[in-house]
């Protein structure tokens, strides 16, 4: 017998609702576990995997320095050119230094670095955990009495908590350097003027808000990567899908948190 | 018969499908118990419950008198230190060498010094016939060697209980026979309680002391090898004689299938 239309409509609503609640449940369990194994369990004397953390720092942080440097340099040049295009009309070309310094440290540094890291490391986290899940390696860890979150996620989280602000700082420095390079060559600003203008424009507050944001982005990227990795049940196709999903959702969440933090800092700092 | 594991009234669902239907069984101590049955009968699911990777919807699983179905957190970790599991694909960590794989539980759960761990790892690798392969990565090994390494890792903490999920799956007959020999050797040397999930007839007759047969989530047979051979249960006969099971459909039923109603 065919089900009634009202049955199938209510059924569809119910199924959606259940799946939304399931996702919320999974996410909050994961966040809870990550917080426990990162903060509480070390205080109770469970060692953190120091060697694994160092190796993650090298993979996710140190190895990303070249790409971050190159992108930062170009972004600096592009931004200097674009702002000069407008500021020239008012004869206010020296303000390229202000605009560049503030926009890179407050906004572009953290966000572009986060997008690079999401593409490089967030996807790698999801793929690594996902393929370990598919080949029963995660189950093997569990049956050995080793918590997979402590074993796999905590080193990555600590690494990105440290390296995301570090990479952002590098981006800030090189990006401003790129703008400086263009300004002294094409825009005919003297190096000394550009330097003093930049130093006067950037406040410690600007730098700090940028780095705090970067720290939060690091946490977001790791958690999203881990979430999608652990959602894999079986098969290579699912690993691919989850890897893509992790990049898309970490970029989305990075921008969402950026919006949140920027509003917060605008009103309260 | 002294039992190591007692399962009472265990029921499990995957979604809405009932996979294990009110199972009650016991696994004898210091014997090799083989869980057999066709593909999809729920034997791997049963194993996952016994090693507490899955929790039953109903029923209890008592290991040494403690119900692991109701255990969580650190109690469960304590229980897990006393058991070893060999997964179907061996499930060695691909980023670690064999030595590091075998040493992993020792490094995580004990405060032994590195030289001691080194010696234990060499002993375990020698036990499974992999001396000298310590610095190899899992991807550099054949399927049979990976499974041996998986056994070495499962044995690292000197467990009381050892579980094998389809040890001979995907192996040639000679390698599979070698693995059966190894299982027999371990059983004789350490008098462990072994639980082996398999569908290989040859394996069953080589290693089993006790056989549990599942079909569609129900137990159809429990007993020793002689009883298995003498059993007249149709499902057991079909399995032992390797007959294909033919489904008989009436014309009306067949019409229902093709018309999709």
Coordinates of C-alpha atoms in Angstrom, one line a residue:
Chain A
X1 CA 0.0 0.0 0.0
X2 CA 1.2 3.5 -0.8
X3 CA 1.8 5.7 2.2
X4 CA -0.4 8.8 2.4
X5 CA 1.0 12.1 1.3
X6 CA 0.7 13.6 4.8
X7 CA 2.7 10.6 6.1
X8 CA 5.5 11.1 3.6
X9 CA 5.6 14.8 4.2
X10 CA 5.8 14.5 8.0
X11 CA 8.2 11.6 7.5
X12 CA 10.5 13.8 5.4
X13 CA 10.4 16.6 8.0
X14 CA 11.1 14.2 10.8
X15 CA 14.0 12.6 9.0
X16 CA 15.6 16.0 8.3
X17 CA 15.1 17.1 11.9
X18 CA 16.7 13.9 13.2
X19 CA 19.7 14.3 10.9
X20 CA 20.2 17.9 11.9
X21 CA 20.1 16.9 15.6
X22 CA 22.5 14.1 14.9
X23 CA 25.0 16.5 13.3
X24 CA 24.7 18.9 16.2
X25 CA 25.2 15.9 18.6
X26 CA 28.3 14.7 16.7
X27 CA 29.8 18.2 16.5
X28 CA 29.3 18.9 20.1
X29 CA 30.6 15.5 21.2
X30 CA 33.7 16.1 19.1
X31 CA 34.3 19.6 20.5
X32 CA 33.8 18.4 24.0
X33 CA 36.2 15.5 23.5
X34 CA 38.8 17.8 21.9
X35 CA 38.5 20.3 24.7
X36 CA 38.8 17.4 27.3
X37 CA 41.9 15.8 25.7
X38 CA 43.6 19.1 25.0
X39 CA 43.0 20.9 28.3
X40 CA 41.8 18.6 31.1
X41 CA 43.6 15.4 30.5
X42 CA 47.1 16.9 30.4
X43 CA 46.3 18.5 33.8
X44 CA 45.4 15.0 35.0
X45 CA 48.9 13.8 34.1
X46 CA 48.2 12.2 30.7
X47 CA 51.1 13.1 28.5
X48 CA 50.7 15.1 25.3
X49 CA 52.4 13.5 22.3
X50 CA 55.2 16.0 22.0
X51 CA 57.1 14.4 19.1
X52 CA 53.9 14.1 17.0
X53 CA 53.1 17.8 17.8
X54 CA 56.5 18.8 16.6
X55 CA 56.1 16.8 13.4
X56 CA 52.7 18.5 12.8
X57 CA 54.2 21.9 13.4
X58 CA 56.7 21.1 10.7
X59 CA 54.1 19.8 8.3
X60 CA 51.4 22.4 8.8
X61 CA 53.5 25.4 9.8
X62 CA 57.1 25.3 8.7
X63 CA 56.4 23.7 5.2
X64 CA 53.7 26.4 4.6
X65 CA 56.1 29.3 5.0
X66 CA 57.2 29.5 1.2
X67 CA 53.6 29.6 -0.1
X68 CA 52.5 32.1 2.5
X69 CA 55.5 34.3 1.8
X70 CA 55.0 34.3 -2.0
X71 CA 51.2 35.0 -1.7
X72 CA 51.7 37.7 1.0
X73 CA 54.3 39.5 -1.2
X74 CA 51.9 39.6 -4.2
X75 CA 48.9 40.6 -2.1
X76 CA 51.0 43.5 -0.7
X77 CA 51.9 44.7 -4.2
X78 CA 48.3 44.3 -5.5
X79 CA 46.9 46.1 -2.6
X80 CA 49.4 49.0 -2.9
X81 CA 48.6 49.4 -6.6
X82 CA 44.9 49.3 -6.1
X83 CA 44.9 51.8 -3.3
X84 CA 47.3 54.1 -5.2
X85 CA 44.8 54.0 -8.1
X86 CA 42.3 55.8 -5.9
X87 CA 44.5 57.8 -3.6
X88 CA 46.5 59.4 -6.4
X89 CA 43.3 61.4 -7.4
X90 CA 43.5 63.2 -4.1
X91 CA 47.3 63.5 -4.0
X92 CA 47.2 61.4 -0.9
X93 CA 49.4 58.7 -2.2
X94 CA 51.4 58.5 1.1
X95 CA 48.3 57.0 2.7
X96 CA 49.0 53.8 0.8
X97 CA 51.2 52.9 3.7
X98 CA 48.4 53.4 6.3
X99 CA 45.8 51.6 4.2
X100 CA 48.2 48.7 3.6
X101 CA 49.5 48.4 7.1
X102 CA 46.1 48.4 8.8
X103 CA 44.2 46.3 6.3
X104 CA 46.8 43.6 6.2
X105 CA 47.4 43.3 9.9
X106 CA 43.7 43.6 10.9
X107 CA 42.1 41.6 8.1
X108 CA 43.9 40.3 5.1
X109 CA 46.8 38.6 6.9
X110 CA 44.6 36.4 9.1
X111 CA 42.0 35.6 6.5
X112 CA 44.2 34.8 3.5
X113 CA 46.6 32.8 5.7
X114 CA 43.6 30.9 7.1
X115 CA 42.4 30.1 3.6
X116 CA 45.8 28.9 2.6
X117 CA 46.1 26.7 5.7
X118 CA 42.5 25.4 5.3
X119 CA 43.4 24.3 1.7
X120 CA 46.8 22.8 2.7
X121 CA 46.4 21.4 6.2
X122 CA 42.6 21.2 6.9
X123 CA 42.1 19.0 3.9
X124 CA 45.1 16.9 4.8
X125 CA 43.7 16.4 8.3
X126 CA 40.4 15.3 6.9
X127 CA 42.0 13.0 4.4
X128 CA 44.4 11.5 6.9
X129 CA 41.8 10.8 9.6
X130 CA 39.3 9.7 7.0
X131 CA 41.5 7.1 5.3
X132 CA 42.6 5.8 8.8
X133 CA 38.9 5.4 9.6
X134 CA 38.2 3.6 6.3
X135 CA 41.1 1.2 6.9
X136 CA 40.0 0.4 10.5
X137 CA 43.1 2.1 11.9
X138 CA 41.0 4.3 14.1
X139 CA 39.1 1.2 15.4
X140 CA 42.5 -0.4 16.0
X141 CA 43.5 2.6 18.2
X142 CA 40.3 2.4 20.1
X143 CA 40.7 -1.4 20.8
X144 CA 44.3 -0.7 22.0
X145 CA 42.8 1.7 24.6
X146 CA 44.3 4.7 22.8
X147 CA 41.9 7.6 22.4
X148 CA 41.9 8.6 18.7
X149 CA 41.2 12.3 19.6
X150 CA 44.2 12.5 21.9
X151 CA 46.4 10.5 19.4
X152 CA 45.4 12.2 16.2
X153 CA 43.7 15.5 16.8
X154 CA 45.4 17.1 19.8
X155 CA 48.9 17.3 18.2
X156 CA 47.3 18.9 15.1
X157 CA 45.3 21.3 17.2
X158 CA 48.3 22.4 19.3
X159 CA 50.4 22.7 16.1
X160 CA 47.9 25.0 14.4
X161 CA 47.2 27.0 17.6
X162 CA 50.9 27.9 17.5
X163 CA 51.5 28.1 13.7
X164 CA 48.4 29.9 12.5
X165 CA 49.4 33.1 14.4
X166 CA 53.0 32.6 13.4
X167 CA 52.2 32.2 9.7
X168 CA 49.9 35.2 10.0
X169 CA 52.7 37.3 11.5
X170 CA 54.9 36.2 8.5
X171 CA 52.1 37.2 6.1
X172 CA 51.8 40.6 7.8
X173 CA 55.5 41.3 7.6
X174 CA 56.0 40.1 4.0
X175 CA 52.7 41.7 2.8
X176 CA 53.7 45.1 4.1
X177 CA 57.2 44.4 2.6
X178 CA 55.5 43.9 -0.8
X179 CA 53.7 47.2 -0.5
X180 CA 56.9 48.9 0.6
X181 CA 58.8 47.5 -2.4
X182 CA 56.2 48.8 -4.8
X183 CA 55.8 52.1 -3.2
X184 CA 59.5 53.0 -3.1
X185 CA 60.0 51.8 -6.7
X186 CA 56.8 52.8 -8.7
X187 CA 55.0 55.3 -6.4
X188 CA 58.2 57.3 -5.6
X189 CA 57.7 57.4 -1.9
X190 CA 61.0 57.5 0.0
X191 CA 61.7 54.4 2.1
X192 CA 62.0 56.4 5.3
X193 CA 58.6 58.2 4.8
X194 CA 56.9 54.9 4.0
X195 CA 58.5 53.3 7.1
X196 CA 57.5 56.1 9.6
X197 CA 54.0 56.3 8.0
X198 CA 53.5 52.6 8.5
X199 CA 54.9 52.6 12.1
X200 CA 52.6 55.5 13.0
X201 CA 49.5 53.9 11.3
X202 CA 49.7 50.4 12.9
X203 CA 48.7 50.2 16.5
X204 CA 49.5 47.2 18.8
X205 CA 45.8 46.7 19.0
X206 CA 45.6 46.1 15.2
X207 CA 48.4 43.5 15.4
X208 CA 46.9 41.8 18.4
X209 CA 43.3 41.5 17.0
X210 CA 44.7 40.0 13.9
X211 CA 46.7 37.4 15.8
X212 CA 43.8 36.5 18.1
X213 CA 41.7 35.9 15.0
X214 CA 44.4 33.8 13.5
X215 CA 44.5 31.6 16.6
X216 CA 40.8 31.1 16.5
X217 CA 41.0 30.2 12.8
X218 CA 43.6 27.6 13.6
X219 CA 41.2 26.0 16.1
X220 CA 38.3 26.2 13.5
X221 CA 40.3 24.6 10.7
X222 CA 41.5 21.7 12.9
X223 CA 38.1 20.9 14.3
X224 CA 36.4 21.0 10.9
X225 CA 39.1 18.8 9.4
X226 CA 38.8 16.3 12.3
X227 CA 35.0 16.3 12.2
X228 CA 34.9 15.5 8.5
X229 CA 37.7 12.9 8.9
X230 CA 35.8 11.1 11.7
X231 CA 32.5 11.1 9.6
X232 CA 34.1 8.8 7.0
X233 CA 32.6 5.3 7.4
X234 CA 34.2 3.4 4.5
X235 CA 35.6 3.8 1.1
X236 CA 37.9 6.1 -0.9
X237 CA 35.1 8.0 -2.5
X238 CA 33.8 9.2 0.9
X239 CA 37.4 10.3 1.9
X240 CA 37.4 12.5 -1.2
X241 CA 34.0 13.9 -0.5
X242 CA 34.8 14.6 3.1
X243 CA 38.1 16.3 2.2
X244 CA 36.4 18.7 -0.2
X245 CA 33.6 19.3 2.4
X246 CA 36.2 20.1 5.0
X247 CA 37.8 22.8 2.9
X248 CA 34.5 24.3 1.9
X249 CA 33.1 24.4 5.5
X250 CA 36.4 25.6 7.1
X251 CA 36.6 28.5 4.7
X252 CA 32.9 29.3 5.4
X253 CA 33.4 29.1 9.2
X254 CA 36.6 31.1 9.0
X255 CA 34.7 33.9 7.3
X256 CA 31.8 33.6 9.7
X257 CA 34.1 33.8 12.8
X258 CA 36.0 36.7 11.1
X259 CA 32.7 38.5 10.9
X260 CA 32.0 37.7 14.5
X261 CA 35.4 38.8 15.8
X262 CA 35.5 41.9 13.7
X263 CA 32.2 43.1 15.0
X264 CA 33.3 42.3 18.5
X265 CA 36.6 44.2 18.2
X266 CA 34.9 47.1 16.4
X267 CA 32.6 47.8 19.3
X268 CA 34.7 46.7 22.3
X269 CA 38.3 47.6 21.4
Chain B
X1 CA 33.1 -25.6 31.0
X2 CA 34.6 -22.4 32.3
X3 CA 33.5 -19.4 30.3
X4 CA 35.5 -16.3 29.4
X5 CA 32.7 -14.4 27.7
X6 CA 29.0 -14.6 28.4
X7 CA 26.5 -12.9 26.1
X8 CA 22.9 -12.7 27.2
X9 CA 19.9 -11.6 25.2
X10 CA 21.9 -9.3 22.9
X11 CA 20.0 -7.5 20.2
X12 CA 21.5 -4.9 17.7
X13 CA 20.1 -2.7 15.0
X14 CA 21.7 -1.0 12.0
X15 CA 19.1 1.7 11.4
X16 CA 15.8 -0.2 11.5
X17 CA 17.3 -3.6 10.5
X18 CA 17.8 -6.1 13.3
X19 CA 21.2 -7.5 12.7
X20 CA 21.7 -9.7 15.8
X21 CA 18.5 -11.2 17.2
X22 CA 18.5 -11.9 20.9
X23 CA 21.8 -13.8 21.0
X24 CA 22.7 -15.8 24.0
X25 CA 26.1 -17.6 23.9
X26 CA 29.2 -18.3 25.9
X27 CA 32.8 -18.5 24.8
X28 CA 34.9 -21.0 26.8
X29 CA 38.1 -19.9 28.5
X30 CA 41.5 -21.0 27.1
X31 CA 40.0 -22.5 24.0
X32 CA 39.8 -21.4 20.4
X33 CA 36.3 -20.5 19.5
X34 CA 35.4 -20.0 15.9
X35 CA 32.4 -17.9 14.8
X36 CA 31.3 -19.0 11.4
X37 CA 28.5 -18.1 8.9
X38 CA 28.0 -16.8 5.5
X39 CA 28.6 -13.2 4.4
X40 CA 26.2 -10.7 6.0
X41 CA 25.1 -13.1 8.8
X42 CA 26.3 -10.7 11.5
X43 CA 29.5 -12.4 12.6
X44 CA 31.8 -9.3 12.2
X45 CA 29.1 -7.3 14.0
X46 CA 29.1 -9.8 16.8
X47 CA 32.9 -9.5 17.0
X48 CA 32.7 -5.7 17.2
X49 CA 30.4 -6.1 20.1
X50 CA 32.7 -8.5 21.9
X51 CA 35.6 -6.0 21.6
X52 CA 33.2 -3.2 22.6
X53 CA 33.5 -1.1 19.4
X54 CA 29.7 -1.3 19.2
X55 CA 27.2 -1.3 22.0
X56 CA 24.2 -3.6 21.9
X57 CA 20.7 -2.1 21.9
X58 CA 19.7 -4.7 24.5
X59 CA 21.4 -7.4 26.5
X60 CA 24.7 -7.9 28.4
X61 CA 28.2 -9.0 27.4
X62 CA 30.1 -10.2 30.4
X63 CA 33.8 -10.7 30.1
X64 CA 35.3 -12.2 33.3
X65 CA 32.1 -11.4 35.1
X66 CA 32.0 -7.7 34.1
X67 CA 29.4 -6.3 31.8
X68 CA 31.3 -4.4 29.1
X69 CA 28.1 -3.3 27.4
X70 CA 27.6 -0.9 30.3
X71 CA 31.3 0.2 30.6
X72 CA 32.6 3.6 29.5
X73 CA 35.8 5.7 29.6
X74 CA 38.7 4.5 31.7
X75 CA 37.1 1.3 32.8
X76 CA 36.7 0.3 29.2
X77 CA 40.3 1.3 28.5
X78 CA 41.5 -1.0 31.3
X79 CA 39.5 -3.9 29.8
X80 CA 41.0 -3.1 26.4
X81 CA 44.5 -3.4 27.7
X82 CA 43.8 -7.1 28.4
X83 CA 42.7 -7.9 24.9
X84 CA 44.2 -7.9 21.5
X85 CA 42.5 -7.6 18.1
X86 CA 43.6 -8.5 14.6
X87 CA 41.5 -6.6 12.1
X88 CA 40.6 -7.9 8.6
X89 CA 43.1 -5.6 6.9
X90 CA 45.6 -5.8 9.8
X91 CA 44.9 -2.0 10.4
X92 CA 48.6 -1.2 11.1
X93 CA 49.3 2.5 11.3
X94 CA 50.8 3.3 7.9
X95 CA 52.8 6.2 9.2
X96 CA 54.7 4.1 11.6
X97 CA 57.3 1.3 11.1
X98 CA 56.5 -2.3 12.3
X99 CA 58.6 -1.7 15.5
X100 CA 56.8 1.5 16.3
X101 CA 53.4 -0.2 15.6
X102 CA 54.1 -3.0 18.0
X103 CA 55.7 -0.6 20.6
X104 CA 52.7 1.7 20.4
X105 CA 50.5 0.1 23.1
X106 CA 53.6 -0.4 25.3
X107 CA 54.6 3.3 25.0
X108 CA 51.1 4.5 25.6
X109 CA 50.1 2.3 28.5
X110 CA 53.3 1.4 30.4
X111 CA 56.2 3.4 31.8
X112 CA 58.8 0.8 30.5
X113 CA 62.2 2.2 29.5
X114 CA 63.0 2.2 25.7
X115 CA 65.5 -0.6 25.8
X116 CA 62.9 -2.9 27.5
X117 CA 60.3 -2.0 25.0
X118 CA 62.9 -2.7 22.2
X119 CA 63.4 -6.2 23.6
X120 CA 59.7 -6.9 24.0
X121 CA 59.1 -5.7 20.4
X122 CA 61.8 -8.0 19.0
X123 CA 60.3 -10.9 21.0
X124 CA 56.9 -10.3 19.6
X125 CA 58.1 -9.9 16.0
X126 CA 60.1 -13.1 16.4
X127 CA 57.1 -14.9 17.7
X128 CA 55.2 -14.2 14.5
X129 CA 58.2 -14.9 12.3
X130 CA 59.0 -11.3 11.3
X131 CA 62.5 -10.9 12.9
X132 CA 64.5 -8.3 10.9
X133 CA 61.5 -6.5 9.5
X134 CA 61.2 -4.0 12.3
X135 CA 62.2 -1.0 10.2
X136 CA 59.8 -1.8 7.4
X137 CA 56.7 0.3 6.9
X138 CA 53.3 -1.6 6.5
X139 CA 53.1 -0.6 2.8
X140 CA 56.3 -2.5 2.1
X141 CA 54.9 -5.8 3.3
X142 CA 52.7 -8.5 1.7
X143 CA 49.2 -9.2 3.0
X144 CA 50.3 -12.2 5.1
X145 CA 53.2 -10.3 6.7
X146 CA 50.9 -7.4 7.6
X147 CA 48.5 -9.8 9.4
X148 CA 51.5 -11.4 11.2
X149 CA 52.6 -7.9 12.3
X150 CA 49.0 -7.2 13.3
X151 CA 49.1 -10.3 15.5
X152 CA 52.4 -9.1 17.0
X153 CA 50.8 -5.8 17.9
X154 CA 47.8 -7.5 19.3
X155 CA 50.1 -9.6 21.5
X156 CA 52.2 -6.6 22.7
X157 CA 50.4 -6.2 26.0
X158 CA 50.3 -10.0 26.7
X159 CA 46.5 -10.1 26.5
X160 CA 44.2 -12.8 28.0
X161 CA 41.8 -12.5 25.1
X162 CA 42.7 -12.5 21.4
X163 CA 40.3 -11.7 18.6
X164 CA 40.8 -12.3 14.9
X165 CA 38.5 -10.9 12.2
X166 CA 38.8 -13.1 9.1
X167 CA 42.5 -13.8 9.5
X168 CA 42.7 -15.7 6.1
X169 CA 40.6 -13.2 4.1
X170 CA 42.4 -12.1 0.9
X171 CA 45.3 -14.6 1.4
X172 CA 46.5 -17.5 -0.8
X173 CA 45.9 -21.0 0.7
X174 CA 49.5 -21.5 1.7
X175 CA 49.8 -18.2 3.5
X176 CA 46.4 -18.8 5.1
X177 CA 47.6 -22.2 6.3
X178 CA 50.7 -20.6 7.8
X179 CA 48.5 -18.1 9.7
X180 CA 46.4 -21.0 11.0
X181 CA 49.6 -22.7 12.2
X182 CA 50.6 -19.5 14.0
X183 CA 47.2 -19.2 15.7
X184 CA 47.6 -22.9 16.9
X185 CA 51.1 -22.1 18.1
X186 CA 50.0 -19.1 20.1
X187 CA 47.1 -21.1 21.6
X188 CA 49.4 -23.9 22.7
X189 CA 52.2 -21.6 24.0
X190 CA 50.1 -19.1 25.9
X191 CA 46.8 -21.0 26.5
X192 CA 44.9 -17.8 25.5
X193 CA 41.2 -17.5 24.9
X194 CA 41.0 -17.0 21.1
X195 CA 37.9 -15.9 19.2
X196 CA 38.2 -16.2 15.4
X197 CA 35.7 -15.0 12.9
X198 CA 36.0 -16.8 9.6
X199 CA 34.2 -18.5 6.8
X200 CA 37.1 -20.7 5.6
X201 CA 36.2 -24.4 6.1
X202 CA 39.9 -25.4 6.2
X203 CA 40.6 -23.0 9.0
X204 CA 37.7 -24.1 11.0
X205 CA 38.8 -27.7 11.1
X206 CA 42.4 -26.8 11.8
X207 CA 42.1 -24.4 14.7
X208 CA 38.6 -24.7 16.3
X209 CA 37.9 -26.2 19.7
X210 CA 34.4 -24.8 19.8
X211 CA 32.2 -23.5 16.9
X212 CA 29.4 -21.0 16.9
X213 CA 27.5 -20.7 13.7
X214 CA 25.3 -17.7 12.8
X215 CA 22.7 -17.3 10.2
X216 CA 20.8 -14.0 9.5
X217 CA 21.5 -12.8 13.1
X218 CA 20.5 -16.1 14.8
X219 CA 22.6 -18.8 16.3
X220 CA 22.0 -22.0 14.4
X221 CA 24.8 -24.1 16.0
X222 CA 27.0 -24.2 19.1
X223 CA 29.3 -27.0 20.0
X224 CA 32.6 -28.7 19.3
X225 CA 34.0 -30.0 15.9
X226 CA 32.6 -33.5 16.3
X227 CA 29.1 -32.2 17.0
X228 CA 29.5 -29.8 14.1
X229 CA 30.3 -32.7 11.7
X230 CA 27.4 -34.7 13.1
X231 CA 24.9 -31.9 13.1
X232 CA 21.9 -32.4 10.9
X233 CA 20.7 -28.8 10.9
X234 CA 20.1 -27.8 7.2
X235 CA 22.0 -24.5 7.5
X236 CA 25.1 -26.3 8.9
X237 CA 24.9 -29.0 6.2
X238 CA 24.7 -26.4 3.4
X239 CA 27.7 -24.6 4.9
X240 CA 29.9 -27.7 5.4
X241 CA 29.1 -29.1 2.0
X242 CA 29.6 -25.8 0.3
X243 CA 26.2 -25.9 -1.5
X244 CA 24.7 -22.8 -3.0
X245 CA 21.5 -22.0 -1.3
X246 CA 18.7 -21.8 -3.8
X247 CA 15.8 -19.6 -3.0
X248 CA 12.5 -21.0 -4.1
X249 CA 10.0 -18.5 -5.4
X250 CA 6.5 -19.1 -6.4
X251 CA 5.3 -17.5 -9.6
X252 CA 3.2 -15.0 -7.6
X253 CA 6.3 -14.0 -5.6
X254 CA 8.4 -13.7 -8.7
X255 CA 5.8 -11.5 -10.3
X256 CA 5.8 -9.3 -7.2
X257 CA 9.6 -8.8 -7.5
X258 CA 9.6 -7.9 -11.2
X259 CA 6.6 -5.6 -10.9
X260 CA 8.2 -3.9 -8.0
X261 CA 5.1 -3.8 -5.8

